[in-house]
Amino acid sequence: MKYNQYGYLKNDFDQMVKELESINFLPNDWKENSFSDLLATLVENSIAEAKTYGAKEAKLAEFAVSDHKNLKEFLVENPNSISRNQFYNVGLQLLDYHVGYDYDLNDPLARMKANALPYTDQEEIDRNELVKVFYRLLNTRAKNGQTFIDNMAGKGYFTQFYGNNKFMYFNGKSLPVFDMSKVIREVVYVESDLDTDEDGKPDLLQVTVFRPYQSNNFKFPALYTADPYFGGIIANEKRNHNVDVNLEDATKSTYPKYESMPTAKAKKPASEDQAATEEAVHKAAYSLNEYLLARGFANVYAGAIGTRGSDGLRITGAPEETESAKEIIEWLHGDRVAYTDRTRKHETKASWCNGNIGMTGRSYLGTLQIAIATTGVAGLKTVVSEAAISSWYDYYREHGLVVAPEACQGEDLNMLAETCQSNLWDAGDYLKIKPKFDAMQKRLLEKSDRETGQYSDFWEARNYRHHTDNIKCSWISVHGLNDWNVKLKNVYKIWQKVSKLPIAHKLFLHQGPHYNMNNLLSIDFSDLMNLWFCHELLGIKNNAYKQWEDVMIQDNLQPDIWHEEPT
């Protein structure tokens, strides 16, 4: 496996020293230390699992510098330098490669080359070069695919900074210096301008927030995932439609119209800001978000209308769905009211949020990013939209044919709405909403027109590509070239428009099917997104826009190879 690292920033020596000192890896008096002492200190600092000086020193004997000498024996000789092979023998062991199984002590560079691991050109490493190679080693991906510094984090290296109440950065990326054992887990209720359940009151939308406890002291950016599945799913494949039906003559039909649902006027936010009174019981639903939570990016999840804890109806792909998901961003940005509970008595604000919001998610979750971005809502700075639908017609229909996603034969708009109508799980809501839900199911089935499969005003309202001129945020699209669920037409057509807009835009095309990009070891997607979100949501000048080409395409013959293309 070749570990490509497109997210690595090539810093100068002074910047390397500054960053290494800031994380207490390089001692401030390193220039006064002998080479031998400096090498010992840097290796000992790398052994994060050993918590005392004695334990770290004892570990030195566990590393081999050659086929006849361990590191402790080498250091006793008080050397003034270390050969390249000797250093990378130790370096590979720190990266969890095993001598005799993964590489030969007489040729460590063979393993470095095989896995595309970076190494110095200097055959003899002196004091300054030692600082450089350790800086690079910390940013090198270990055998498990994580960077070495992330492995150290997992062993508790950054617990020493938990009380500092500030962001810390290394190589342009945020470090995991926020204590995950003290994460604030809360639920609030955003008031919508919709009344999709037609009860005469604005729909309430349940929002789940995970944020570092330090967010009570200073502001954090938010990663928002609009997730209709977050409250749970109602699986009912037995009710999927029969696909063995002939189409009717389209010339004899009248094309269905989109009909909007009732609206209501939400209260304007007041000055009140009470703490949330409900604790979240859900877990984080997206691994990339969870990875970035420890690095200072609050996680926000909401299913919006019709999902568990929220009012209203699921109306797959409709403008109402977009509106309700957008309204969460308006609350995060300070432009919409939310309450501590469903009584609507006490308001709560996202006073912990710095007003900068990014979006993440795959499939339906990525689709809603496209929908929301086309509204131009204030506060949304960037989207990372994976395997997303850009027109619902191109998901359930194809030039007059009724089609279906790969493994979901017989599914349609109404069935997906049922899958996500998780507020039916609570008996009180079931009694209130079931008659309205049944009516909406009939409406969606009728207007989606399975009889002819023709495009209509109903489908036109579900085509986000006609609204791309409203997009103001930066853009990342990710799609699998072998995705037979959300087929490539969806990303191709939206990219043709987005790539012409005056916004930063990136596209990743991998060879996989309908799955997440951060599952791939051959590219450092999590690091790239850390770099991207630091730039977009924290204002860090880290060259994110130019660090990699606008289009990245995974080779279809060699899975470790990626092609960088300008278009």
Coordinates of C-alpha atoms in Angstrom, one line a residue:
M1 CA 0.0 0.0 0.0
K2 CA 1.3 3.4 -1.0
Y3 CA 0.3 6.1 1.4
N4 CA -0.1 9.2 -0.7
Q5 CA 0.0 12.4 1.4
Y6 CA -1.3 15.4 -0.5
G7 CA -2.0 17.3 2.7
Y8 CA 1.6 17.7 3.8
L9 CA 2.8 21.3 3.8
K10 CA 6.4 21.9 3.0
N11 CA 7.5 24.3 5.7
D12 CA 10.9 26.0 6.1
F13 CA 13.2 25.0 8.9
D14 CA 12.3 27.8 11.2
Q15 CA 8.6 27.0 11.0
M16 CA 9.4 23.3 11.7
V17 CA 11.3 24.3 14.9
K18 CA 8.5 26.7 16.0
E19 CA 5.8 24.0 15.6
L20 CA 7.9 21.3 17.2
E21 CA 8.6 23.5 20.2
S22 CA 4.9 24.5 20.5
I23 CA 3.9 20.9 21.1
N24 CA 6.7 20.3 23.6
F25 CA 8.3 17.8 21.2
L26 CA 11.5 19.7 20.6
P27 CA 13.1 21.2 23.8
N28 CA 13.7 25.0 23.7
D29 CA 17.4 24.4 24.5
W30 CA 17.9 21.9 21.7
K31 CA 20.8 23.7 20.2
E32 CA 22.7 23.3 23.5
N33 CA 22.1 19.5 23.6
S34 CA 24.6 17.0 22.3
F35 CA 23.4 15.2 19.2
S36 CA 23.1 12.0 21.2
D37 CA 21.0 13.6 23.9
L38 CA 18.8 15.3 21.3
L39 CA 18.2 12.0 19.5
A40 CA 17.3 10.3 22.7
T41 CA 14.9 13.1 23.7
L42 CA 13.1 13.1 20.4
V43 CA 12.7 9.3 20.4
E44 CA 11.5 9.4 24.0
N45 CA 9.0 12.1 23.2
S46 CA 7.7 9.8 20.4
I47 CA 6.9 7.1 22.9
A48 CA 3.7 8.7 24.2
E49 CA 2.5 5.5 26.0
A50 CA 5.4 5.7 28.4
K51 CA 4.5 8.4 31.0
T52 CA 7.7 8.8 33.0
Y53 CA 11.3 9.6 32.1
G54 CA 12.4 6.2 33.4
A55 CA 9.8 4.3 31.4
K56 CA 10.8 6.2 28.2
E57 CA 14.5 5.6 28.7
A58 CA 14.0 1.9 29.2
K59 CA 12.1 1.7 25.9
L60 CA 15.2 2.9 24.0
A61 CA 16.6 -0.6 24.2
E62 CA 13.6 -1.9 22.3
F63 CA 14.6 -0.2 19.1
A64 CA 17.3 -1.5 16.7
V65 CA 19.5 0.8 14.7
S66 CA 21.2 -2.0 12.8
D67 CA 21.3 -5.8 12.7
H68 CA 23.8 -5.9 15.5
K69 CA 23.0 -2.8 17.7
N70 CA 20.0 -1.4 19.6
L71 CA 19.4 2.3 20.0
K72 CA 20.4 2.5 23.7
E73 CA 23.8 0.9 22.8
F74 CA 24.2 3.4 19.9
L75 CA 23.5 6.4 22.2
V76 CA 26.1 5.2 24.7
E77 CA 28.7 5.8 22.0
N78 CA 27.8 9.5 22.1
P79 CA 27.5 9.9 18.3
N80 CA 27.6 13.3 16.5
S81 CA 25.3 12.0 13.7
I82 CA 23.3 9.0 12.6
S83 CA 23.2 7.4 9.2
R84 CA 20.1 7.5 7.1
N85 CA 19.6 3.7 7.3
Q86 CA 20.1 3.7 11.1
F87 CA 17.5 6.5 11.5
Y88 CA 14.9 4.9 9.3
N89 CA 15.4 1.6 11.0
V90 CA 14.2 3.4 14.2
G91 CA 11.7 5.5 12.3
L92 CA 9.9 2.4 10.8
Q93 CA 9.7 0.8 14.2
L94 CA 8.1 4.0 15.6
L95 CA 5.6 3.7 12.7
D96 CA 4.8 0.2 13.9
Y97 CA 6.6 -1.7 11.1
H98 CA 8.1 -5.0 12.3
V99 CA 11.7 -6.1 11.6
G100 CA 11.9 -9.4 9.8
Y101 CA 8.3 -9.2 8.7
D102 CA 7.8 -5.8 7.1
Y103 CA 11.4 -4.8 6.4
D104 CA 15.0 -5.8 6.6
L105 CA 17.4 -3.9 8.9
N106 CA 20.0 -3.8 6.2
D107 CA 17.6 -2.0 3.8
P108 CA 14.9 0.1 5.5
L109 CA 14.6 2.3 2.5
A110 CA 13.1 -0.5 0.5
R111 CA 10.0 -0.4 2.7
M112 CA 10.0 3.4 2.7
K113 CA 10.0 3.3 -1.2
A114 CA 7.4 0.6 -1.4
N115 CA 4.9 2.5 0.8
A116 CA 5.8 5.9 -0.7
L117 CA 7.0 7.1 2.8
P118 CA 9.1 10.2 2.6
Y119 CA 12.8 10.1 3.5
T120 CA 15.8 12.5 3.5
D121 CA 18.3 12.7 0.7
Q122 CA 21.2 13.1 3.2
E123 CA 23.0 9.9 3.9
E124 CA 24.3 11.2 7.2
I125 CA 21.9 13.1 9.5
D126 CA 23.3 15.8 11.7
R127 CA 21.6 18.0 14.3
N128 CA 19.6 20.3 12.0
E129 CA 18.7 17.4 9.7
L130 CA 17.5 15.4 12.7
V131 CA 15.0 18.1 13.5
K132 CA 13.7 18.0 9.9
V133 CA 13.4 14.3 9.6
F134 CA 11.5 14.0 12.9
Y135 CA 9.2 16.8 11.8
R136 CA 8.5 14.8 8.6
L137 CA 8.2 11.6 10.5
L138 CA 5.5 13.0 12.7
N139 CA 3.6 13.9 9.5
T140 CA 4.2 10.4 8.0
R141 CA 1.5 7.8 7.8
A142 CA 2.2 4.8 10.0
K143 CA 1.5 1.2 9.1
N144 CA -2.2 1.5 10.2
G145 CA -2.7 4.5 7.8
Q146 CA -2.8 7.2 10.4
T147 CA -0.1 9.8 10.7
F148 CA 2.4 9.2 13.4
I149 CA 1.3 12.3 15.3
D150 CA -2.3 11.0 15.3
N151 CA -1.0 7.7 16.6
M152 CA 0.7 9.6 19.4
A153 CA -2.5 11.4 20.1
G154 CA -4.3 8.1 20.5
K155 CA -1.7 7.2 23.1
G156 CA -2.4 10.4 25.1
Y157 CA 0.4 12.7 24.0
F158 CA -1.9 15.8 23.8
T159 CA -3.6 15.3 27.2
Q160 CA -0.9 17.7 28.5
F161 CA -2.7 20.5 26.6
Y162 CA -6.3 19.8 27.6
G163 CA -6.4 22.8 30.0
N164 CA -5.0 25.3 27.6
N165 CA -8.3 26.5 26.2
K166 CA -7.0 27.2 22.7
F167 CA -6.6 25.7 19.3
M168 CA -3.2 24.3 18.4
Y169 CA -1.9 23.6 14.9
F170 CA 0.8 21.4 13.3
N171 CA 1.6 21.4 9.6
G172 CA -1.4 23.7 8.9
K173 CA -3.9 21.3 10.6
S174 CA -5.7 21.5 13.9
L175 CA -4.5 19.1 16.7
P176 CA -6.7 17.0 19.0
V177 CA -6.2 19.1 22.1
F178 CA -9.8 19.1 23.3
D179 CA -10.8 16.5 25.9
M180 CA -13.4 14.1 24.4
S181 CA -14.4 12.8 27.9
K182 CA -15.9 16.2 28.6
V183 CA -17.8 16.8 25.4
I184 CA -21.1 18.7 25.9
R185 CA -23.9 16.7 24.3
E186 CA -27.1 18.7 24.0
V187 CA -30.4 18.9 22.1
V188 CA -32.2 22.1 21.1
Y189 CA -35.3 22.8 19.1
V190 CA -35.1 25.3 16.1
E191 CA -38.4 27.0 15.1
S192 CA -39.1 26.7 11.4
D193 CA -41.0 28.9 9.0
L194 CA -42.9 25.8 7.8
D195 CA -46.1 24.2 9.0
T196 CA -45.9 20.9 7.1
D197 CA -48.1 19.1 9.6
E198 CA -50.7 21.8 9.2
D199 CA -51.4 22.3 12.9
G200 CA -51.3 26.1 12.7
K201 CA -47.9 26.3 14.5
P202 CA -44.3 26.6 13.1
D203 CA -42.7 23.1 13.0
L204 CA -40.0 22.5 15.6
L205 CA -36.8 20.9 14.4
Q206 CA -34.7 18.9 16.8
V207 CA -30.9 19.6 16.6
T208 CA -28.2 17.5 18.3
V209 CA -24.9 19.2 19.2
F210 CA -21.6 17.7 20.3
R211 CA -19.1 20.4 21.3
P212 CA -15.9 20.7 23.4
Y213 CA -16.5 22.0 26.9
Q214 CA -14.2 24.8 26.2
S215 CA -16.9 26.2 23.9
N216 CA -18.4 27.7 27.0
N217 CA -15.3 30.0 27.1
F218 CA -14.6 30.8 23.5
K219 CA -16.2 30.2 20.1
F220 CA -15.8 27.2 17.8
P221 CA -16.8 26.5 14.2
A222 CA -19.5 24.0 13.4
L223 CA -19.6 21.0 11.1
Y224 CA -23.2 20.4 10.3
T225 CA -24.6 17.2 8.8
A226 CA -28.2 17.3 7.6
D227 CA -29.0 13.7 8.2
P228 CA -32.6 12.4 7.6
Y229 CA -31.5 9.0 9.0
F230 CA -30.2 10.4 12.3
G231 CA -33.4 9.7 14.3
G232 CA -33.6 6.1 12.9
I233 CA -35.0 4.5 9.8
I234 CA -38.3 2.7 9.2
A235 CA -37.4 -0.3 7.1
N236 CA -40.3 -1.7 5.0
E237 CA -38.9 -3.2 1.8
K238 CA -42.1 -5.3 1.4
R239 CA -44.0 -2.2 0.4
N240 CA -41.6 -1.3 -2.4
H241 CA -43.3 -0.9 -5.8
N242 CA -43.5 -3.6 -8.4
V243 CA -40.9 -2.9 -11.1
D244 CA -42.3 -5.4 -13.6
V245 CA -44.9 -2.9 -15.0
N246 CA -45.0 -1.5 -18.5
L247 CA -44.9 2.3 -18.9
E248 CA -48.0 4.1 -20.2
D249 CA -48.2 6.5 -23.2
A250 CA -46.8 9.8 -21.9
T251 CA -48.5 11.9 -24.5
K252 CA -51.9 11.1 -22.9
S253 CA -51.0 12.4 -19.4
T254 CA -51.0 15.8 -17.8
Y255 CA -47.8 16.6 -16.1
P256 CA -48.0 16.9 -12.2
K257 CA -47.3 20.3 -10.6
Y258 CA -45.3 21.0 -7.5
E259 CA -47.6 22.3 -4.7
S260 CA -46.0 24.0 -1.7
M261 CA -47.0 23.2 1.9
P262 CA -48.3 25.7 4.4
T263 CA -45.9 28.1 6.0
A264 CA -45.8 29.8 9.4
K265 CA -43.8 32.6 10.9
A266 CA -41.2 31.7 13.4
K267 CA -40.5 34.1 16.3
K268 CA -37.6 36.4 15.9
P269 CA -34.7 35.7 18.2
A270 CA -34.6 37.7 21.4
S271 CA -31.8 38.3 23.9
E272 CA -32.5 35.3 26.1
D273 CA -29.9 32.6 26.0
Q274 CA -30.7 29.7 28.3
A275 CA -28.6 26.5 28.5
A276 CA -30.1 23.5 26.8
T277 CA -32.1 21.3 29.1
E278 CA -32.0 18.0 27.2
E279 CA -28.9 15.7 26.9
A280 CA -28.2 14.0 23.6
V281 CA -28.5 10.3 23.6
H282 CA -27.5 9.7 20.0
K283 CA -23.9 9.0 19.0
A284 CA -21.9 10.9 16.3
A285 CA -23.1 9.5 13.0
Y286 CA -20.2 10.5 10.7
S287 CA -16.6 9.4 11.4
L288 CA -15.0 12.4 9.7
N289 CA -17.0 14.7 12.0
E290 CA -15.9 12.7 15.1
Y291 CA -12.3 12.8 14.0
L292 CA -12.5 16.6 13.8
L293 CA -14.4 17.1 17.1
A294 CA -11.3 16.6 19.2
R295 CA -9.6 19.1 16.9
G296 CA -12.1 21.8 17.8
F297 CA -14.9 21.5 15.2
A298 CA -18.3 21.1 16.9
N299 CA -20.6 18.4 15.4
V300 CA -24.2 19.3 14.6
Y301 CA -26.8 16.8 13.4
A302 CA -30.4 17.4 12.4
G303 CA -32.9 15.3 10.4
A304 CA -35.3 18.3 10.1
I305 CA -39.0 17.9 9.2
G306 CA -40.6 14.6 9.9
T307 CA -37.7 13.0 11.7
R308 CA -37.8 11.8 15.3
G309 CA -38.0 14.7 17.8
S310 CA -39.1 17.1 15.0
D311 CA -42.5 18.2 13.8
G312 CA -43.8 17.8 10.2
L313 CA -43.6 15.5 7.3
R314 CA -40.9 14.1 5.1
I315 CA -41.3 15.4 1.5
T316 CA -38.4 13.8 -0.3
G317 CA -36.4 16.4 -2.3
A318 CA -38.9 19.1 -2.0
P319 CA -38.1 22.8 -1.4
E320 CA -39.6 22.4 2.1
E321 CA -37.0 19.8 2.9
T322 CA -34.2 22.2 1.8
E323 CA -35.8 25.0 3.8
S324 CA -36.0 23.1 7.0
A325 CA -32.4 21.8 6.8
K326 CA -31.2 25.4 6.0
E327 CA -32.9 26.8 9.0
I328 CA -30.4 24.9 11.3
I329 CA -27.6 27.0 9.7
E330 CA -29.6 30.1 10.4
W331 CA -29.7 29.3 14.1
L332 CA -26.0 28.5 14.1
H333 CA -25.3 31.8 12.5
G334 CA -27.5 33.7 15.0
D335 CA -30.4 34.5 12.6
R336 CA -33.1 32.1 13.9
V337 CA -34.8 31.2 17.2
A338 CA -34.3 27.9 19.0
Y339 CA -35.7 26.7 22.3
T340 CA -34.4 24.6 25.2
D341 CA -37.3 22.2 24.9
R342 CA -40.6 21.7 23.0
T343 CA -42.5 24.1 25.4
R344 CA -41.0 27.0 23.5
K345 CA -40.7 28.9 26.7
H346 CA -37.0 29.6 26.9
E347 CA -34.7 30.5 24.0
T348 CA -31.2 29.2 23.5
K349 CA -28.5 30.5 21.2
A350 CA -25.5 28.9 19.5
S351 CA -23.4 31.4 21.3
W352 CA -20.5 28.9 21.3
C353 CA -20.4 29.1 17.4
N354 CA -18.1 31.5 15.6
G355 CA -20.6 31.8 12.8
N356 CA -18.6 29.7 10.4
I357 CA -20.3 26.5 9.3
G358 CA -19.1 23.7 7.1
M359 CA -21.2 20.7 5.9
T360 CA -20.3 17.0 5.6
G361 CA -22.0 13.8 4.6
R362 CA -22.6 11.2 2.0
S363 CA -25.6 10.2 -0.2
Y364 CA -28.8 11.8 1.1
L365 CA -26.6 13.7 3.6
G366 CA -24.5 15.0 0.7
T367 CA -27.6 15.8 -1.4
L368 CA -28.9 18.2 1.3
Q369 CA -25.5 20.0 1.1
I370 CA -26.1 20.7 -2.5
A371 CA -29.7 21.8 -1.8
I372 CA -28.7 24.1 1.0
A373 CA -25.7 25.6 -0.8
T374 CA -27.9 26.7 -3.6
T375 CA -29.9 28.9 -1.2
G376 CA -26.8 31.0 -0.5
V377 CA -27.6 31.0 3.2
A378 CA -25.3 33.2 5.4
G379 CA -22.8 31.4 7.5
L380 CA -22.3 28.4 5.2
K381 CA -18.6 28.6 4.3
T382 CA -18.0 25.3 2.6
V383 CA -19.5 21.9 1.7
V384 CA -17.9 18.5 1.3
S385 CA -20.6 16.6 -0.6
E386 CA -20.0 12.9 -1.1
A387 CA -22.0 10.7 -3.5
A388 CA -24.8 13.3 -3.7
I389 CA -27.9 13.6 -5.8
S390 CA -28.1 16.9 -7.8
S391 CA -31.5 16.2 -9.4
W392 CA -33.9 13.7 -7.9
Y393 CA -35.2 12.9 -11.4
D394 CA -31.7 11.6 -12.3
Y395 CA -31.9 9.3 -9.2
Y396 CA -35.4 7.7 -9.7
R397 CA -35.9 8.3 -13.4
E398 CA -33.9 8.3 -16.6
H399 CA -35.1 9.9 -19.8
G400 CA -38.7 8.8 -19.3
L401 CA -37.8 5.5 -17.7
V402 CA -38.6 4.5 -14.1
V403 CA -35.4 3.3 -12.6
A404 CA -34.1 2.7 -9.1
P405 CA -30.9 2.9 -7.0
E406 CA -28.7 -0.2 -7.3
A407 CA -29.9 -2.3 -4.3
C408 CA -33.3 -0.6 -3.8
Q409 CA -35.5 -1.9 -6.6
G410 CA -39.0 -0.6 -6.4
E411 CA -38.0 2.4 -4.2
D412 CA -39.3 5.8 -5.0
L413 CA -39.8 9.3 -3.4
N414 CA -42.7 8.1 -1.2
M415 CA -40.8 5.0 0.1
L416 CA -37.7 7.1 1.0
A417 CA -40.0 9.5 2.8
E418 CA -41.5 6.6 4.8
T419 CA -38.0 5.4 5.6
C420 CA -37.1 8.7 7.1
Q421 CA -40.4 9.6 8.8
S422 CA -39.0 8.5 12.2
N423 CA -41.2 10.8 14.3
L424 CA -43.8 8.0 13.8
W425 CA -41.8 6.0 16.3
D426 CA -43.0 8.1 19.2
A427 CA -46.6 7.1 19.9
G428 CA -47.8 10.6 20.7
D429 CA -46.4 11.9 17.5
Y430 CA -47.8 8.9 15.6
L431 CA -51.3 9.7 16.7
K432 CA -50.9 13.3 15.6
I433 CA -49.0 12.8 12.3
K434 CA -50.2 9.5 10.9
P435 CA -53.2 10.8 8.9
K436 CA -51.1 13.6 7.4
F437 CA -48.4 11.1 6.6
D438 CA -50.7 8.8 4.8
A439 CA -52.0 11.7 2.7
M440 CA -48.5 12.8 1.9
Q441 CA -47.6 9.2 0.8
K442 CA -50.5 9.2 -1.7
R443 CA -49.5 12.7 -2.9
L444 CA -45.9 11.8 -3.5
L445 CA -46.8 8.5 -5.3
E446 CA -49.3 10.2 -7.6
K447 CA -47.1 13.2 -8.5
S448 CA -43.9 11.2 -9.0
D449 CA -45.8 9.6 -11.9
R450 CA -44.5 6.0 -12.1
E451 CA -46.9 5.4 -14.9
T452 CA -45.0 7.5 -17.6
G453 CA -41.7 8.4 -16.0
Q454 CA -41.8 11.8 -17.6
Y455 CA -40.1 15.0 -16.3
S456 CA -42.5 17.5 -14.9
D457 CA -42.8 20.6 -12.7
F458 CA -42.9 18.2 -9.7
W459 CA -39.4 16.9 -10.6
E460 CA -38.3 20.4 -11.7
A461 CA -38.7 21.6 -8.1
R462 CA -36.3 18.8 -7.1
N463 CA -33.5 19.8 -9.5
Y464 CA -30.9 21.8 -7.6
R465 CA -28.8 22.4 -10.6
H466 CA -31.0 25.3 -11.7
H467 CA -30.0 27.3 -8.7
T468 CA -26.2 27.1 -8.7
D469 CA -25.8 30.8 -9.3
N470 CA -26.8 31.3 -5.7
I471 CA -23.9 29.3 -4.3
K472 CA -21.5 31.5 -2.3
C473 CA -19.5 28.8 -0.3
S474 CA -16.5 26.9 -1.4
W475 CA -17.2 23.4 -2.8
I476 CA -15.8 19.8 -2.6
S477 CA -17.6 17.0 -4.5
V478 CA -16.6 13.4 -3.9
H479 CA -18.0 10.5 -6.0
G480 CA -17.2 6.8 -6.8
L481 CA -16.7 6.0 -10.4
N482 CA -18.4 2.7 -9.7
D483 CA -21.4 4.1 -7.8
W484 CA -24.6 2.5 -9.1
N485 CA -26.7 4.0 -6.3
V486 CA -26.2 7.7 -7.0
K487 CA -25.0 7.4 -10.6
L488 CA -22.3 9.7 -12.0
K489 CA -24.6 11.9 -14.0
N490 CA -25.5 13.6 -10.7
V491 CA -21.9 14.7 -9.9
Y492 CA -21.0 15.3 -13.5
K493 CA -23.8 17.8 -14.2
I494 CA -23.4 19.8 -10.9
W495 CA -19.7 19.9 -11.4
Q496 CA -20.1 21.4 -14.9
K497 CA -21.8 24.4 -13.2
V498 CA -19.9 24.7 -10.0
S499 CA -16.5 24.6 -11.7
K500 CA -17.5 27.8 -13.6
L501 CA -18.4 29.7 -10.4
P502 CA -16.1 32.2 -8.8
I503 CA -15.6 30.0 -5.8
A504 CA -12.9 27.5 -4.7
H505 CA -13.9 24.1 -6.0
K506 CA -12.4 20.6 -5.7
L507 CA -13.5 17.2 -7.1
F508 CA -12.4 13.7 -6.0
L509 CA -13.3 10.7 -8.1
H510 CA -12.4 7.4 -6.5
Q511 CA -12.8 3.9 -8.0
G512 CA -15.1 2.7 -5.3
P513 CA -18.9 2.3 -5.1
H514 CA -21.3 4.2 -2.8
Y515 CA -19.0 4.7 0.2
N516 CA -17.1 7.3 2.2
M517 CA -13.9 8.7 0.9
N518 CA -12.1 8.5 4.2
N519 CA -12.3 4.7 3.9
L520 CA -9.5 4.8 1.4
L521 CA -5.9 4.4 2.7
S522 CA -4.3 5.4 -0.5
I523 CA -5.1 9.1 0.1
D524 CA -5.0 11.2 3.2
F525 CA -8.6 12.5 2.9
S526 CA -9.0 13.2 6.7
D527 CA -5.8 15.3 6.7
L528 CA -6.9 17.1 3.6
M529 CA -10.3 17.9 5.2
N530 CA -8.6 19.1 8.4
L531 CA -6.5 21.4 6.3
W532 CA -9.5 22.6 4.3
F533 CA -11.8 23.2 7.3
C534 CA -8.9 25.0 9.2
H535 CA -8.7 27.4 6.2
E536 CA -12.4 27.9 5.7
L537 CA -13.8 27.9 9.2
L538 CA -10.8 29.1 11.3
G539 CA -9.1 31.4 8.8
I540 CA -5.7 29.6 9.0
K541 CA -3.5 30.5 6.0
N542 CA -2.3 27.0 5.1
N543 CA -2.4 27.0 1.3
A544 CA -5.5 24.8 1.3
Y545 CA -6.8 26.1 -2.1
K546 CA -3.5 25.3 -3.9
Q547 CA -2.3 22.3 -1.9
W548 CA -3.7 19.8 -4.4
E549 CA -5.2 20.1 -7.9
D550 CA -8.8 20.9 -8.5
V551 CA -9.5 17.3 -9.7
M552 CA -8.2 14.2 -8.1
I553 CA -8.9 10.9 -10.0
Q554 CA -8.0 7.4 -8.6
D555 CA -6.3 5.3 -11.3
N556 CA -8.4 2.4 -12.5
L557 CA -5.5 -0.1 -12.8
Q558 CA -3.3 0.7 -9.8
P559 CA -5.4 1.5 -6.7
D560 CA -2.6 3.4 -4.9
I561 CA -2.2 5.9 -7.8
W562 CA -4.0 9.2 -8.0
H563 CA -4.0 11.6 -11.0
E564 CA -4.0 15.3 -10.3
E565 CA -5.8 17.3 -13.0
P566 CA -6.6 21.0 -13.3
T567 CA -10.0 20.2 -14.8

